[in-house]
CSV table of C-alpha atoms and ligand atoms in Angstrom, one decimal:
chain,number,residue,atom,x,y,z
A,30,MET,CA,-48.1,-25.5,-7.5
A,31,ALA,CA,-45.2,-23.3,-6.5
A,32,GLN,CA,-43.9,-23.8,-3.0
A,33,VAL,CA,-44.1,-21.0,-0.5
A,34,LYS,CA,-40.8,-20.4,1.3
A,35,SER,CA,-39.8,-18.6,4.4
A,36,ILE,CA,-38.9,-14.9,4.1
A,37,LYS,CA,-35.2,-14.0,3.4
A,38,GLY,CA,-33.3,-13.6,6.7
A,39,THR,CA,-35.8,-15.6,8.7
A,40,HIS,CA,-35.3,-19.2,9.8
A,41,ASP,CA,-37.3,-22.1,10.9
A,42,ILE,CA,-36.1,-23.7,14.1
A,43,LEU,CA,-36.5,-27.4,13.3
A,44,PRO,CA,-37.3,-30.3,15.6
A,45,ASN,CA,-33.7,-31.4,15.8
A,46,GLN,CA,-32.7,-27.9,16.9
A,47,THR,CA,-35.4,-27.0,19.4
A,48,LYS,CA,-33.8,-29.0,22.3
A,49,ASP,CA,-30.9,-26.5,22.3
A,50,TRP,CA,-33.4,-23.6,22.4
A,51,GLN,CA,-35.4,-25.1,25.2
A,52,GLU,CA,-32.2,-25.7,27.2
A,53,LEU,CA,-31.0,-22.1,26.7
A,54,GLU,CA,-34.4,-20.7,27.6
A,55,MET,CA,-34.4,-22.9,30.7
A,56,GLN,CA,-31.0,-21.6,31.7
A,57,VAL,CA,-32.1,-18.0,31.2
A,58,HIS,CA,-35.2,-18.6,33.4
A,59,LYS,CA,-33.2,-20.5,36.1
A,60,THR,CA,-30.2,-18.2,36.4
A,61,SER,CA,-32.3,-15.0,36.2
A,62,ASN,CA,-34.5,-16.3,39.0
A,63,LEU,CA,-31.5,-17.1,41.1
A,64,TYR,CA,-30.5,-13.5,40.8
A,65,GLY,CA,-34.0,-12.3,41.8
A,66,TYR,CA,-35.1,-11.2,38.3
A,67,SER,CA,-38.7,-11.6,37.1
A,68,GLU,CA,-39.8,-12.3,33.6
A,69,ILE,CA,-41.6,-9.6,31.6
A,70,ARG,CA,-43.4,-10.3,28.2
A,71,THR,CA,-44.3,-7.4,26.0
A,72,PRO,CA,-46.0,-7.3,22.5
A,73,ILE,CA,-44.0,-7.8,19.3
A,74,ILE,CA,-45.7,-4.8,17.7
A,75,GLU,CA,-45.4,-1.3,19.2
A,76,THR,CA,-46.0,2.3,18.1
A,77,ALA,CA,-43.1,3.3,15.8
A,78,SER,CA,-42.6,6.5,17.9
A,79,LEU,CA,-41.4,4.4,20.9
A,80,PHE,CA,-38.3,3.4,18.9
A,81,ASN,CA,-37.9,6.8,17.3
A,82,ARG,CA,-37.7,8.3,20.8
A,83,GLY,CA,-36.2,5.3,22.7
A,84,VAL,CA,-33.5,4.1,20.3
A,85,GLY,CA,-32.9,7.2,18.3
A,86,GLU,CA,-34.0,8.3,14.8
A,87,GLU,CA,-30.5,8.6,13.5
A,88,THR,CA,-29.4,5.1,14.5
A,89,ASP,CA,-29.2,2.4,11.7
A,90,ILE,CA,-31.8,0.3,13.6
A,91,VAL,CA,-34.5,2.9,13.3
A,92,SER,CA,-33.5,4.8,10.2
A,93,LYS,CA,-32.8,1.8,8.0
A,94,GLU,CA,-33.7,-1.5,9.6
A,95,MET,CA,-37.1,-1.2,11.2
A,96,TYR,CA,-40.2,-2.9,9.8
A,97,SER,CA,-42.9,-0.3,10.0
A,98,TRP,CA,-46.3,0.2,8.3
A,99,GLU,CA,-49.3,2.5,8.5
A,100,ASP,CA,-52.2,0.7,10.2
A,101,LYS,CA,-55.9,1.1,9.1
A,102,ASP,CA,-56.3,3.9,11.7
A,103,LYS,CA,-53.3,5.7,10.2
A,104,SER,CA,-51.0,5.1,13.2
A,105,ILE,CA,-47.5,3.9,12.4
A,106,ILE,CA,-46.7,0.5,13.9
A,107,SER,CA,-43.3,-1.3,14.1
A,108,LEU,CA,-42.1,-4.8,14.7
A,109,ARG,CA,-39.8,-4.3,17.7
A,110,PRO,CA,-36.1,-4.2,16.7
A,111,GLU,CA,-35.1,-4.6,20.3
A,112,LEU,CA,-36.7,-5.0,23.7
A,113,THR,CA,-35.2,-2.4,26.0
A,114,ALA,CA,-37.6,0.4,24.8
A,115,PRO,CA,-40.7,-1.9,25.1
A,116,VAL,CA,-39.7,-3.0,28.6
A,117,VAL,CA,-39.2,0.6,29.7
A,118,ARG,CA,-42.5,1.6,28.1
A,119,SER,CA,-44.2,-1.2,30.1
A,120,TYR,CA,-42.4,-0.2,33.3
A,121,ILE,CA,-43.7,3.4,32.9
A,122,GLN,CA,-47.2,2.4,31.7
A,123,HIS,CA,-47.8,0.1,34.7
A,124,ASN,CA,-46.0,2.2,37.2
A,125,LEU,CA,-43.7,-0.6,38.2
A,126,GLY,CA,-41.3,2.0,39.7
A,127,GLY,CA,-44.1,2.9,42.2
A,128,GLN,CA,-44.4,-0.7,43.2
A,129,SER,CA,-40.7,-1.1,44.1
A,130,PRO,CA,-37.7,1.2,44.0
A,131,LEU,CA,-35.8,-1.4,42.0
A,132,GLN,CA,-37.3,-3.5,39.3
A,133,ARG,CA,-35.2,-6.5,38.2
A,134,LEU,CA,-36.6,-7.7,34.9
A,135,TYR,CA,-35.7,-10.2,32.2
A,136,TYR,CA,-37.1,-11.2,28.8
A,137,ILE,CA,-36.9,-13.7,26.0
A,138,GLY,CA,-38.3,-13.2,22.5
A,139,PRO,CA,-37.9,-12.4,18.8
A,140,SER,CA,-36.7,-9.0,17.4
A,141,PHE,CA,-36.8,-7.8,13.8
A,142,ARG,CA,-34.2,-5.8,11.8
A,143,ARG,CA,-34.1,-5.5,8.1
A,144,GLU,CA,-30.3,-6.1,7.9
A,145,ARG,CA,-28.3,-7.8,5.1
A,146,PRO,CA,-28.5,-11.4,6.1
A,147,GLN,CA,-25.2,-13.2,6.8
A,148,LYS,CA,-23.9,-15.8,9.3
A,149,GLY,CA,-25.1,-14.6,12.8
A,150,ARG,CA,-27.1,-11.8,11.3
A,151,GLN,CA,-30.8,-12.4,10.6
A,152,ARG,CA,-33.9,-10.3,10.0
A,153,GLN,CA,-35.9,-12.2,12.6
A,154,PHE,CA,-33.6,-13.2,15.5
A,155,HIS,CA,-34.1,-13.9,19.2
A,156,GLN,CA,-32.8,-12.1,22.2
A,157,PHE,CA,-32.8,-12.7,25.9
A,158,GLY,CA,-31.9,-9.8,28.2
A,159,VAL,CA,-32.3,-8.1,31.5
A,160,GLU,CA,-33.1,-4.6,32.6
A,161,ALA,CA,-32.5,-3.5,36.2
A,162,ILE,CA,-34.3,-0.2,36.7
A,163,GLY,CA,-33.9,1.9,39.8
A,164,SER,CA,-30.3,1.7,41.0
A,165,ALA,CA,-27.7,4.2,40.1
A,166,ASN,CA,-24.9,2.3,41.8
A,167,PRO,CA,-21.9,0.5,40.2
A,168,GLU,CA,-22.7,-2.7,42.0
A,169,GLN,CA,-25.8,-2.9,39.9
A,170,ASP,CA,-23.8,-2.8,36.7
A,171,ALA,CA,-21.5,-5.6,38.1
A,172,GLU,CA,-24.6,-7.7,39.0
A,173,VAL,CA,-26.1,-7.4,35.5
A,174,ILE,CA,-22.8,-8.3,33.9
A,175,SER,CA,-22.4,-11.2,36.3
A,176,LEU,CA,-25.9,-12.5,35.4
A,177,GLY,CA,-25.1,-12.4,31.7
A,178,TRP,CA,-21.8,-14.1,32.3
A,179,ASP,CA,-23.4,-16.8,34.4
A,180,ILE,CA,-26.1,-17.6,31.9
A,181,LEU,CA,-23.6,-18.0,29.1
A,182,LYS,CA,-21.3,-20.2,31.3
A,183,SER,CA,-24.2,-22.3,32.6
A,184,PHE,CA,-25.1,-23.0,28.9
A,185,GLY,CA,-21.6,-24.5,28.5
A,186,ILE,CA,-19.8,-21.7,26.5
A,187,LYS,CA,-16.2,-21.7,27.6
A,188,SER,CA,-14.2,-19.1,25.7
A,189,LEU,CA,-15.9,-16.0,26.9
A,190,LYS,CA,-14.3,-12.5,26.7
A,191,LEU,CA,-15.8,-9.5,28.5
A,192,LYS,CA,-15.0,-6.1,27.0
A,193,LEU,CA,-15.7,-3.2,29.2
A,194,SER,CA,-15.7,0.6,28.7
A,195,SER,CA,-17.4,3.7,29.9
A,196,ILE,CA,-18.8,6.4,27.7
A,197,GLY,CA,-19.0,8.7,30.7
A,198,SER,CA,-21.7,11.2,31.5
A,199,LYS,CA,-23.5,13.3,29.0
A,200,SER,CA,-21.2,16.3,29.4
A,201,CYS,CA,-18.1,14.1,29.0
A,202,ARG,CA,-19.6,12.7,25.8
A,203,GLU,CA,-20.4,16.1,24.3
A,204,ASN,CA,-16.9,17.3,24.9
A,205,PHE,CA,-15.4,14.1,23.5
A,206,LYS,CA,-17.7,14.3,20.5
A,207,SER,CA,-16.6,17.7,19.5
A,208,GLU,CA,-12.9,16.9,19.9
A,209,LEU,CA,-13.4,13.7,17.9
A,210,VAL,CA,-15.1,15.6,15.1
A,211,LYS,CA,-12.3,18.2,15.1
A,212,TYR,CA,-9.8,15.4,14.8
A,213,LEU,CA,-11.6,13.6,12.1
A,214,ASN,CA,-12.5,16.6,9.9
A,215,PRO,CA,-9.2,16.6,8.0
A,216,PHE,CA,-9.7,12.9,7.2
A,217,ILE,CA,-13.1,13.4,5.6
A,218,PRO,CA,-12.0,12.6,2.0
A,219,LYS,CA,-10.5,9.3,3.3
A,220,LEU,CA,-13.6,8.2,5.2
A,221,SER,CA,-16.2,5.9,3.7
A,222,GLU,CA,-19.6,7.3,2.8
A,223,VAL,CA,-21.2,5.7,5.9
A,224,SER,CA,-18.6,7.2,8.2
A,225,GLN,CA,-19.0,10.6,6.6
A,226,ARG,CA,-22.7,10.5,7.4
A,227,ARG,CA,-21.9,9.3,10.9
A,228,LEU,CA,-19.5,12.2,11.4
A,229,GLU,CA,-22.5,14.5,11.3
A,230,LYS,CA,-25.1,12.3,13.0
A,231,ASN,CA,-23.4,10.0,15.4
A,232,PRO,CA,-19.6,10.4,15.3
A,233,LEU,CA,-18.9,8.0,18.2
A,234,ARG,CA,-19.9,5.2,16.0
A,235,ILE,CA,-16.9,5.7,13.7
A,236,LEU,CA,-14.8,4.3,16.5
A,237,ASP,CA,-16.6,1.0,15.9
A,238,THR,CA,-15.5,0.9,12.2
A,239,LYS,CA,-14.4,-2.4,10.6
A,240,ASN,CA,-12.7,-0.6,7.6
A,241,LYS,CA,-8.9,-1.1,7.8
A,242,ASP,CA,-7.9,2.4,6.7
A,243,GLU,CA,-10.4,3.9,9.2
A,244,ILE,CA,-9.1,1.7,12.0
A,245,GLU,CA,-5.6,3.3,11.4
A,246,ILE,CA,-7.1,6.8,11.5
A,247,VAL,CA,-9.1,6.1,14.6
A,248,LYS,CA,-6.0,4.7,16.4
A,249,SER,CA,-4.6,8.2,17.0
A,250,ALA,CA,-8.0,9.9,17.7
A,251,PRO,CA,-8.6,11.4,21.2
A,252,LYS,CA,-9.6,8.9,23.8
A,253,ILE,CA,-12.8,9.1,25.8
A,254,GLU,CA,-11.0,8.7,29.1
A,255,GLN,CA,-9.4,12.1,28.6
A,256,PHE,CA,-12.8,13.6,29.0
A,257,TYR,CA,-14.1,11.7,32.1
A,258,THR,CA,-15.2,13.8,35.0
A,259,LYS,CA,-14.0,12.8,38.4
A,260,ASP,CA,-17.4,11.2,39.0
A,261,ASP,CA,-17.2,9.3,35.7
A,262,GLN,CA,-13.8,8.0,36.7
A,263,ASN,CA,-14.8,6.9,40.2
A,264,TYR,CA,-17.8,5.2,38.8
A,265,PHE,CA,-15.9,3.3,36.2
A,266,PHE,CA,-13.2,2.2,38.8
A,267,SER,CA,-15.9,0.9,41.1
A,268,VAL,CA,-17.5,-1.2,38.4
A,269,GLN,CA,-14.0,-2.7,37.7
A,270,LYS,CA,-13.5,-3.3,41.4
A,271,PHE,CA,-16.8,-5.2,41.8
A,272,LEU,CA,-16.0,-7.3,38.7
A,273,ASN,CA,-12.6,-8.2,40.3
A,274,ASP,CA,-14.4,-9.1,43.5
A,275,LEU,CA,-16.7,-11.4,41.4
A,276,GLU,CA,-13.6,-12.9,39.7
A,277,ILE,CA,-14.9,-12.0,36.3
A,278,PRO,CA,-12.0,-11.2,33.9
A,279,PHE,CA,-12.4,-8.3,31.6
A,280,LYS,CA,-10.5,-6.2,29.2
A,281,ILE,CA,-10.9,-2.4,28.9
A,282,ASP,CA,-11.7,-1.5,25.3
A,283,PRO,CA,-12.0,2.3,24.8
A,284,LEU,CA,-13.3,1.8,21.3
A,285,LEU,CA,-16.4,-0.1,22.5
A,286,VAL,CA,-19.3,2.2,21.6
A,287,ARG,CA,-22.8,0.9,21.6
A,288,GLY,CA,-24.9,1.4,18.6
A,289,LEU,CA,-27.8,2.8,20.6
A,290,ASP,CA,-28.1,6.3,21.7
A,291,TYR,CA,-29.4,6.0,25.2
A,292,TYR,CA,-26.3,4.6,26.9
A,293,THR,CA,-24.5,6.5,29.7
A,294,GLN,CA,-21.4,5.4,31.7
A,295,THR,CA,-20.7,1.7,31.6
A,296,THR,CA,-20.8,-0.2,28.3
A,297,PHE,CA,-19.9,-3.9,27.8
A,298,GLU,CA,-19.9,-6.7,25.4
A,299,ILE,CA,-19.3,-10.4,25.9
A,300,CYS,CA,-17.8,-12.2,22.9
A,301,SER,CA,-16.9,-15.7,22.0
A,302,GLU,CA,-13.9,-17.1,20.1
A,303,ASN,CA,-16.2,-19.7,18.5
A,304,LEU,CA,-17.8,-17.2,16.3
A,305,GLY,CA,-16.6,-15.5,13.1
A,306,ALA,CA,-16.9,-11.8,12.3
A,307,GLN,CA,-20.1,-11.4,14.3
A,308,ASP,CA,-18.6,-12.4,17.5
A,309,ALA,CA,-20.6,-10.4,20.0
A,310,LEU,CA,-22.9,-12.6,22.0
A,311,LEU,CA,-24.3,-10.0,24.3
A,312,GLY,CA,-24.1,-6.2,24.6
A,313,GLY,CA,-25.3,-3.8,27.2
A,314,GLY,CA,-24.7,-0.9,29.4
A,315,ARG,CA,-26.2,1.8,31.6
A,316,TYR,CA,-28.9,4.0,30.2
A,317,ASN,CA,-29.8,6.5,32.9
A,318,GLY,CA,-31.6,8.8,30.4
A,319,LEU,CA,-34.1,6.4,28.8
A,320,VAL,CA,-37.0,6.3,31.3
A,321,GLY,CA,-37.2,10.1,31.5
A,322,SER,CA,-37.0,10.4,27.7
A,323,LEU,CA,-39.9,8.0,27.3
A,324,GLY,CA,-42.1,10.1,29.6
A,325,GLY,CA,-41.5,8.4,32.9
A,326,LYS,CA,-40.1,9.7,36.1
A,327,ASP,CA,-36.3,9.7,35.8
A,328,ALA,CA,-34.9,6.4,36.9
A,329,PRO,CA,-31.4,5.1,36.4
A,330,ALA,CA,-31.1,1.7,34.6
A,331,VAL,CA,-28.7,-0.9,33.3
A,332,GLY,CA,-29.2,-3.9,31.2
A,333,PHE,CA,-28.0,-6.1,28.3
A,334,ALA,CA,-29.4,-8.0,25.3
A,335,ALA,CA,-28.0,-11.3,24.0
A,336,GLY,CA,-28.5,-12.8,20.6
A,337,MET,CA,-29.8,-16.4,21.1
A,338,GLU,CA,-28.8,-17.7,17.6
A,339,ARG,CA,-25.2,-16.7,18.2
A,340,VAL,CA,-25.2,-18.1,21.7
A,341,ILE,CA,-26.4,-21.5,20.3
A,342,ILE,CA,-23.8,-21.4,17.6
A,343,ALA,CA,-21.1,-20.6,20.1
A,344,ALA,CA,-22.2,-23.5,22.4
A,345,LYS,CA,-22.2,-26.1,19.6
A,346,ASN,CA,-19.7,-28.3,21.3
A,347,ARG,CA,-21.0,-28.0,24.8
A,348,LYS,CA,-21.8,-30.9,27.0
A,349,LYS,CA,-25.6,-31.4,27.0
A,350,ILE,CA,-27.2,-30.6,30.3
A,351,SER,CA,-30.7,-32.0,30.1
A,352,PRO,CA,-31.2,-35.2,32.1
A,353,LYS,CA,-32.3,-38.2,30.1
A,354,ILE,CA,-35.9,-39.1,30.5
A,355,PRO,CA,-36.5,-42.9,30.5
A,356,THR,CA,-38.3,-43.8,27.3
A,357,ILE,CA,-40.8,-46.5,26.4
A,358,TYR,CA,-41.9,-47.3,22.8
A,359,ALA,CA,-45.4,-48.7,22.9
A,360,ILE,CA,-46.2,-51.2,20.1
A,361,CYS,CA,-49.6,-52.6,19.3
A,362,THR,CA,-50.5,-55.2,16.7
A,363,ASN,CA,-54.1,-55.8,17.8
A,364,ASP,CA,-56.4,-52.9,16.9
A,365,GLU,CA,-58.8,-53.7,19.7
A,366,ALA,CA,-56.0,-53.3,22.2
A,367,MET,CA,-55.1,-49.8,21.1
A,368,GLY,CA,-57.2,-48.1,23.9
A,369,ILE,CA,-55.6,-50.3,26.6
A,370,LEU,CA,-52.1,-49.4,25.3
A,371,GLN,CA,-52.9,-45.7,25.2
A,372,ASN,CA,-54.3,-45.8,28.7
A,373,SER,CA,-51.2,-47.6,30.1
A,374,ALA,CA,-49.1,-45.0,28.2
A,375,LYS,CA,-51.0,-42.2,29.9
A,376,GLN,CA,-50.4,-43.7,33.4
A,377,LEU,CA,-46.7,-44.2,32.7
A,378,ARG,CA,-46.4,-40.6,31.6
A,379,SER,CA,-47.9,-39.5,34.9
A,380,ILE,CA,-45.1,-41.2,36.7
A,381,GLY,CA,-42.4,-39.5,34.6
A,382,TYR,CA,-41.8,-41.9,31.6
A,383,LYS,CA,-41.7,-40.6,28.1
A,384,VAL,CA,-44.0,-43.0,26.1
A,385,ILE,CA,-44.2,-43.0,22.3
A,386,CYS,CA,-47.3,-44.8,21.0
A,387,GLU,CA,-47.5,-46.3,17.5
A,388,THR,CA,-50.5,-44.7,15.6
A,389,LEU,CA,-49.6,-45.8,12.1
A,390,ARG,CA,-50.8,-49.5,12.6
A,391,ARG,CA,-47.6,-50.8,10.9
A,392,SER,CA,-46.2,-54.3,11.0
A,393,MET,CA,-44.4,-55.6,14.1
A,394,ARG,CA,-41.1,-55.4,12.2
A,395,SER,CA,-41.4,-51.8,11.2
A,396,GLN,CA,-42.7,-50.8,14.7
A,397,MET,CA,-39.6,-52.5,16.2
A,398,ARG,CA,-37.3,-50.8,13.8
A,399,ASP,CA,-38.7,-47.4,14.8
A,400,ALA,CA,-38.4,-48.3,18.5
A,401,ASN,CA,-34.7,-49.0,18.1
A,402,LYS,CA,-34.3,-45.8,16.1
A,403,SER,CA,-36.0,-43.7,18.7
A,404,ASN,CA,-33.4,-44.6,21.3
A,405,ALA,CA,-36.0,-45.9,23.7
A,406,ASP,CA,-35.0,-47.9,26.8
A,407,TYR,CA,-38.0,-50.3,26.6
A,408,VAL,CA,-40.6,-51.5,24.3
A,409,MET,CA,-43.9,-52.7,25.5
A,410,ILE,CA,-45.9,-54.8,23.2
A,411,ILE,CA,-49.6,-55.8,23.0
A,412,GLY,CA,-50.3,-58.4,20.4
A,413,ASP,CA,-53.2,-60.9,20.1
A,414,ASP,CA,-51.7,-63.2,22.9
A,415,GLU,CA,-51.2,-60.3,25.3
A,416,PHE,CA,-54.6,-58.9,24.6
A,417,ASN,CA,-56.2,-62.2,25.4
A,418,SER,CA,-54.2,-62.9,28.5
A,419,ARG,CA,-54.4,-59.2,29.8
A,420,THR,CA,-50.6,-59.0,29.8
A,421,ILE,CA,-47.9,-56.8,28.2
A,422,GLN,CA,-44.7,-58.0,26.7
A,423,LEU,CA,-41.7,-55.9,27.9
A,424,LYS,CA,-38.3,-55.8,26.2
A,425,ASP,CA,-35.3,-54.0,27.7
A,426,LEU,CA,-33.6,-52.7,24.6
A,427,LYS,CA,-30.3,-52.2,26.4
A,428,ASN,CA,-29.8,-55.9,27.2
A,429,GLY,CA,-32.4,-57.6,25.1
A,430,GLU,CA,-34.1,-59.3,28.1
A,431,GLN,CA,-37.8,-59.9,27.6
A,432,GLU,CA,-40.6,-60.7,30.1
A,433,LYS,CA,-44.4,-60.7,30.3
A,434,VAL,CA,-46.1,-58.6,33.0
A,435,ASP,CA,-49.7,-58.5,34.0
A,436,LEU,CA,-51.5,-55.4,32.7
A,437,GLU,CA,-52.5,-54.4,36.2
A,438,LYS,CA,-48.9,-54.6,37.4
A,439,ILE,CA,-47.3,-52.5,34.7
A,440,ILE,CA,-47.3,-49.2,36.6
A,441,SER,CA,-45.8,-50.7,39.8
A,442,TYR,CA,-43.2,-52.6,37.6
A,443,PHE,CA,-42.0,-49.3,36.1
A,444,LYS,CA,-42.3,-47.4,39.4
A,445,SER,CA,-39.8,-49.8,40.9
A,446,LEU,CA,-37.1,-49.2,38.2
A,447,THR,CA,-34.3,-46.7,38.9
A,448,PHE,CA,-32.6,-44.7,36.2
B,9,AMP,P1,-28.0,-4.9,20.2
B,9,AMP,O1,-29.5,-4.8,20.5
B,9,AMP,O2,-27.7,-4.4,18.8
B,9,AMP,O3,-27.1,-4.4,21.2
B,9,AMP,O4,-27.7,-6.5,20.0
B,9,AMP,C1,-27.6,-7.3,21.1
B,9,AMP,C2,-27.2,-8.7,20.6
B,9,AMP,O5,-28.2,-9.2,19.8
B,9,AMP,C3,-25.9,-8.7,19.8
B,9,AMP,O6,-24.8,-8.9,20.6
B,9,AMP,C4,-26.2,-10.0,18.9
B,9,AMP,O7,-25.8,-11.1,19.6
B,9,AMP,C5,-27.7,-10.0,18.7
B,9,AMP,N1,-28.1,-9.4,17.4
B,9,AMP,C6,-28.2,-8.1,17.1
B,9,AMP,N2,-28.7,-8.0,15.8
B,9,AMP,C7,-28.8,-9.3,15.3
B,9,AMP,C8,-29.2,-9.9,14.1
B,9,AMP,N3,-29.6,-9.1,13.1
B,9,AMP,N4,-29.1,-11.2,14.0
B,9,AMP,C9,-28.8,-12.0,15.0
B,9,AMP,N5,-28.4,-11.5,16.2
B,9,AMP,C10,-28.4,-10.2,16.4
């Protein structure tokens, strides 16, 4: 019969890869908690209109890449393409703002976008991220950036680069947009089809072009900083000052525009040299307009989302951080003794040992071969002799030493060992 394969752009995370994922998740939980952030988990499916309103109908994410379908009750449902809009929906729905003037939230989970699959770009991918909802002050932006920076560092990524920009307030952006369009209009015949469309719908995104000819055109375009108001300027300077105080190096990149519509003021991206073309590990910024536009009471907010697949690729050569758990391989060649062995294994696990029990009833030789392969520290063996004398044979696989221990003493024996 024909095999069923996974869907294009989706990937299994196999047993030899999940350790990295667990360690990354552990670092996200640990570091976020150290900063006083609490985890929030929202559903993978949401009403499509959440993203139409929250991300923007004219963005690629919503217009081209969202998986949506009509449900039996005729409502349109989508697989979430990102988590900021769902987190804000939940914040409004459960009145989290009423519980505390500042909500510091973080999340981990899958997102779905129907993009052209390539290295570092999948149709189901995973993100972790944070949203700090309630503070309009620049120290909040610096805190969020610092948290993202610390998570990536703590996971062992060395070559991190922070790019920083500000897209100013709404009025600044409107003025900039119209000047940019004026500047680009004479170049329309030279622009790609995509950029021509963007010129009408979302001209700022042309600044992000990867097309060589367009990069040249964009070089001489008006710059956003020419349109900052005094407040925009002061805000941006303060964020930079706090980052200096935190000793986080950054480079100002005026061409950094985020793909999503709800950003205001600060935008940032953290990249890694260890990646190819898709080098952005994490992207974020301030989005003061989103809570209000999703029907909540206006609340300023700042956050980021990081791509976990990319973070894991970028950390390929990191030093592993998880401590080694002492491991025992439990061998049994007497079927009647199987229960005794399993009970001893259970007790040893309760004092912190990892114990792998043989359940294939193989020969002593093949069980030993597996024990050596499993990188165990010890094997414990119950054969006929041991079963009859209520003992267990122990072998230290590091030095080959062997001894017989009374069954009753096995727990105290292992308790006394230090690793
Ligand atoms: P965004 O929500 O577009 O700001 O993306 C935030 C981060 O998610 C990016 O910096 C990437 O690391 C990651 N990301 C976005 N889209 C994909 C994708 N299709 N596949 C893998 N990672 C992605």
